[in-house]
Coordinates of C-alpha atoms and ligand atoms in Angstrom, one line a residue:
M1 CA 4.5 -19.5 0.0
K2 CA 4.3 -18.6 3.8
I3 CA 1.8 -16.6 5.5
L4 CA 2.0 -15.2 9.0
L5 CA -1.9 -14.5 10.5
V6 CA -1.8 -12.2 13.2
E7 CA -5.1 -12.6 14.5
D8 CA -6.7 -12.8 18.3
E9 CA -10.0 -14.5 17.5
Q10 CA -9.7 -18.3 17.7
G11 CA -12.7 -19.0 15.5
L12 CA -11.4 -16.7 12.7
I13 CA -7.8 -18.1 13.2
L14 CA -9.2 -21.7 12.3
T15 CA -11.2 -20.8 9.8
L16 CA -8.4 -19.2 7.8
T17 CA -5.8 -21.1 8.8
D18 CA -7.8 -24.2 7.4
R19 CA -8.7 -22.4 4.1
L20 CA -5.3 -21.3 3.4
R21 CA -3.5 -24.4 4.1
S22 CA -6.1 -26.1 1.3
E23 CA -4.9 -23.3 -1.3
G24 CA -1.2 -24.6 -0.4
F25 CA 0.1 -22.1 1.9
E26 CA 1.8 -22.6 5.0
V27 CA 0.4 -20.9 7.7
T28 CA 1.9 -19.5 10.8
S29 CA -0.4 -17.6 13.5
A30 CA 0.2 -15.4 16.2
T31 CA -2.3 -14.1 18.7
D32 CA -0.8 -10.8 19.6
G33 CA 0.6 -7.8 18.3
E34 CA 4.1 -8.2 20.1
S35 CA 4.8 -12.2 19.0
G36 CA 3.5 -11.1 15.6
L37 CA 6.1 -8.6 15.2
S38 CA 8.7 -10.7 16.5
L39 CA 7.7 -13.5 14.3
A40 CA 7.2 -10.9 11.3
S41 CA 10.7 -9.4 11.8
T42 CA 12.4 -12.8 10.9
G43 CA 11.4 -11.6 7.3
G44 CA 10.7 -15.3 6.2
F45 CA 7.1 -14.7 5.3
D46 CA 5.6 -13.9 1.6
L47 CA 2.5 -12.0 3.4
I48 CA 1.3 -10.8 6.6
I49 CA -2.5 -10.8 7.5
L50 CA -2.8 -8.3 10.3
D51 CA -5.6 -7.7 12.6
V52 CA -5.8 -4.2 13.9
M53 CA -7.4 -4.7 17.4
L54 CA -5.0 -7.0 19.3
P55 CA -3.6 -7.5 22.4
K56 CA -0.5 -6.3 23.6
K57 CA 0.3 -4.3 20.5
N58 CA -2.0 -3.0 18.1
G59 CA -1.8 -3.6 14.1
F60 CA -0.8 -0.2 13.2
D61 CA 2.1 -0.1 15.5
V62 CA 3.1 -3.6 14.4
C63 CA 3.2 -2.4 10.8
R64 CA 5.0 1.1 11.5
D65 CA 7.6 -0.8 13.5
L66 CA 8.0 -3.6 11.1
R67 CA 8.5 -0.7 8.0
R68 CA 11.0 1.0 10.2
K69 CA 13.0 -2.2 10.5
G70 CA 13.1 -2.3 6.9
I71 CA 10.8 -5.3 6.4
E72 CA 8.4 -5.0 3.4
T73 CA 6.6 -8.1 3.5
P74 CA 3.3 -7.0 1.8
V75 CA 0.6 -6.6 4.8
L76 CA -3.3 -7.2 4.5
M77 CA -5.0 -5.6 7.0
L78 CA -8.0 -6.5 9.1
T79 CA -10.0 -4.0 9.8
A80 CA -13.6 -3.7 12.0
K81 CA -16.7 -2.0 10.4
G82 CA -16.6 1.5 10.2
E83 CA -12.9 2.1 10.8
T84 CA -12.8 4.2 7.5
I85 CA -9.9 6.8 9.1
D86 CA -8.0 3.7 10.3
K87 CA -7.7 2.1 7.1
V88 CA -6.5 5.1 5.4
L89 CA -4.0 5.3 8.4
G90 CA -3.0 1.7 7.8
L91 CA -1.9 2.6 4.4
K92 CA 0.1 5.5 5.3
L93 CA 1.6 3.2 8.1
G94 CA 2.4 0.7 5.3
A95 CA 0.0 -1.5 5.0
D96 CA -0.5 -2.8 1.3
D97 CA -4.2 -3.2 1.4
Y98 CA -7.2 -4.2 3.7
L99 CA -10.2 -5.9 4.3
T100 CA -13.4 -4.9 6.6
K101 CA -15.0 -7.0 8.9
P102 CA -16.9 -9.5 8.5
F103 CA -15.5 -10.9 5.2
E104 CA -16.2 -13.5 3.1
V105 CA -13.2 -16.1 3.2
I106 CA -13.0 -16.0 -1.1
E107 CA -12.5 -12.5 -0.6
L108 CA -9.8 -12.5 1.6
L109 CA -8.0 -15.4 -0.7
A110 CA -8.5 -12.8 -3.7
R111 CA -6.8 -10.0 -1.8
V112 CA -4.1 -12.3 -0.9
E113 CA -3.7 -13.4 -4.4
A114 CA -3.7 -10.0 -5.9
L115 CA -0.7 -8.9 -3.3
L116 CA 1.3 -12.0 -3.8
R117 CA 1.2 -11.1 -7.5
R118 CA 2.0 -7.3 -7.1
A119 CA 5.2 -8.1 -4.6
P120 CA 7.5 -9.4 -7.1
Q121 CA 7.0 -6.8 -9.5
T122 CA 7.9 -4.3 -6.9
R123 CA 10.8 -6.5 -6.0
S124 CA 12.3 -6.7 -9.2
N125 CA 12.4 -2.8 -9.6
G126 CA 15.1 -3.5 -6.8
S127 CA 15.5 -2.0 -3.6
S128 CA 13.3 1.0 -3.6
P129 CA 15.5 4.1 -2.4
E130 CA 14.3 5.6 1.1
S131 CA 13.5 9.1 -0.3
F132 CA 13.5 10.7 -4.0
R133 CA 14.2 14.3 -5.2
F134 CA 12.7 16.2 -8.2
G135 CA 12.6 19.9 -8.5
N136 CA 11.8 21.6 -5.3
V137 CA 10.1 18.2 -3.5
T138 CA 11.3 15.6 -1.7
V139 CA 9.4 12.1 -1.1
D140 CA 10.1 10.4 2.0
F141 CA 8.9 6.6 1.1
R142 CA 9.4 5.4 4.6
R143 CA 7.5 7.9 6.5
A144 CA 4.8 8.2 3.5
E145 CA 5.8 12.1 3.5
A146 CA 6.4 14.6 0.8
R147 CA 8.0 18.3 1.2
K148 CA 7.7 21.0 -1.0
N149 CA 10.3 23.9 -0.4
D150 CA 10.7 22.0 2.9
E151 CA 7.6 22.6 3.9
P152 CA 5.4 19.5 4.2
V153 CA 2.5 18.4 1.5
E154 CA -0.5 16.8 2.4
L155 CA -0.8 13.9 0.6
S156 CA -3.8 11.1 1.0
A157 CA -2.9 7.7 0.9
M158 CA -4.1 6.8 -2.6
E159 CA -2.1 10.3 -4.0
F160 CA 0.9 8.8 -2.0
K161 CA 0.6 5.3 -3.8
L162 CA 0.1 6.8 -7.0
L163 CA 3.4 9.0 -6.9
H164 CA 5.5 6.2 -5.5
F165 CA 4.4 4.3 -8.0
L166 CA 5.0 6.5 -10.8
I167 CA 8.5 7.5 -9.3
E168 CA 9.6 3.4 -9.0
N169 CA 8.5 3.4 -12.9
R170 CA 9.7 6.6 -14.0
G171 CA 10.4 7.1 -17.6
A172 CA 7.8 4.5 -18.2
V173 CA 4.4 5.3 -19.8
H174 CA 1.6 4.3 -18.2
S175 CA -2.3 3.7 -18.9
R176 CA -4.9 4.5 -17.0
D177 CA -6.2 1.2 -16.5
R178 CA -2.5 -0.3 -15.4
L179 CA -2.3 2.6 -12.7
L180 CA -5.7 1.5 -11.7
D181 CA -4.6 -2.0 -11.4
A182 CA -1.1 -1.1 -10.0
V183 CA -2.2 1.5 -7.2
W184 CA -5.7 0.8 -6.7
G185 CA -5.7 -2.9 -7.0
Y186 CA -8.1 -5.7 -8.0
D187 CA -11.2 -3.8 -6.5
A188 CA -10.5 -0.8 -8.6
M189 CA -12.6 2.1 -9.0
P190 CA -15.1 1.8 -11.4
S191 CA -13.7 4.6 -13.7
T192 CA -10.4 5.7 -15.2
R193 CA -11.6 9.5 -14.3
T194 CA -10.1 8.6 -10.6
V195 CA -6.9 8.2 -12.1
D196 CA -7.0 11.8 -13.7
V197 CA -8.5 13.3 -10.6
H198 CA -5.5 11.8 -8.4
V199 CA -2.9 13.0 -11.0
A200 CA -4.3 16.4 -11.1
W201 CA -4.3 16.8 -7.4
L202 CA -0.5 15.8 -7.3
R203 CA 0.2 18.3 -9.8
Q204 CA -1.3 20.8 -8.0
K205 CA 0.4 20.1 -4.8
L206 CA 3.8 19.2 -6.3
E207 CA 4.2 20.7 -9.6
T208 CA 5.4 24.4 -9.7
N209 CA 3.1 25.1 -12.4
P210 CA 0.3 22.3 -12.5
K211 CA -0.7 23.5 -16.0
H212 CA 2.5 22.6 -17.3
P213 CA 3.8 20.0 -15.0
Q214 CA 7.4 19.3 -15.4
F215 CA 7.2 15.6 -13.7
I216 CA 4.1 14.1 -13.7
Q217 CA 3.5 14.1 -17.3
T218 CA 0.4 13.5 -19.8
V219 CA 1.1 11.2 -22.7
H220 CA -1.4 12.0 -25.3
G221 CA -3.6 9.1 -25.9
L222 CA -1.6 6.8 -23.8
G223 CA -1.5 7.8 -20.2
Y224 CA 0.9 9.3 -17.9
K225 CA 4.4 9.2 -17.0
F226 CA 6.9 10.5 -14.5
A227 CA 9.9 12.4 -16.6
A228 CA 12.9 10.5 -15.6
Ligands
CA1 CA1 -8.9 -8.7 17.0

């Protein structure tokens, strides 16, 4: 497994490189956004660890440019403390997870492994289409945007991730636990209520009649499915 580490703090590069290598990963590092982007653009990595504050080009721009080029390598973003809005922005721009500095290396390893576990499942569904239409809704996966009756719909990063997962795996029934695991990741919210709430919001925003959803359906006793 090859990891690209884009980070400008020398101390952190040394610590992480050492630790990741001892876990059996091959590590390449870049210390600014431009060289990070050009290395990442080769597509030869299984995972990218991307700092937000970088010289030359920040992590958000690197992530956005990568996704625009169609590079779907999982990205774990490193944000500084208190950058909550930035986390959401990062997810919208195509990052797969984020970690707030300072962090324990063991936590970073857990995230890395969770992302690498998740990645092949995404790939096995074939290359995902760039957009998807249902009813009067169009979803643009690359831009992380949805439109209803050609009007933009405001979706949070997690609502978008949930919608994306349901559409990618449409027709199949997913339990709340499965959705928590697949969409929220290993550090999932404590309650499956979180899933219900996000499903309700998606229906409210996207369904013609949210009380009788045509697409995001409840399968009683089992969970949810997106009607194929
Ligand atoms: Ca930095």
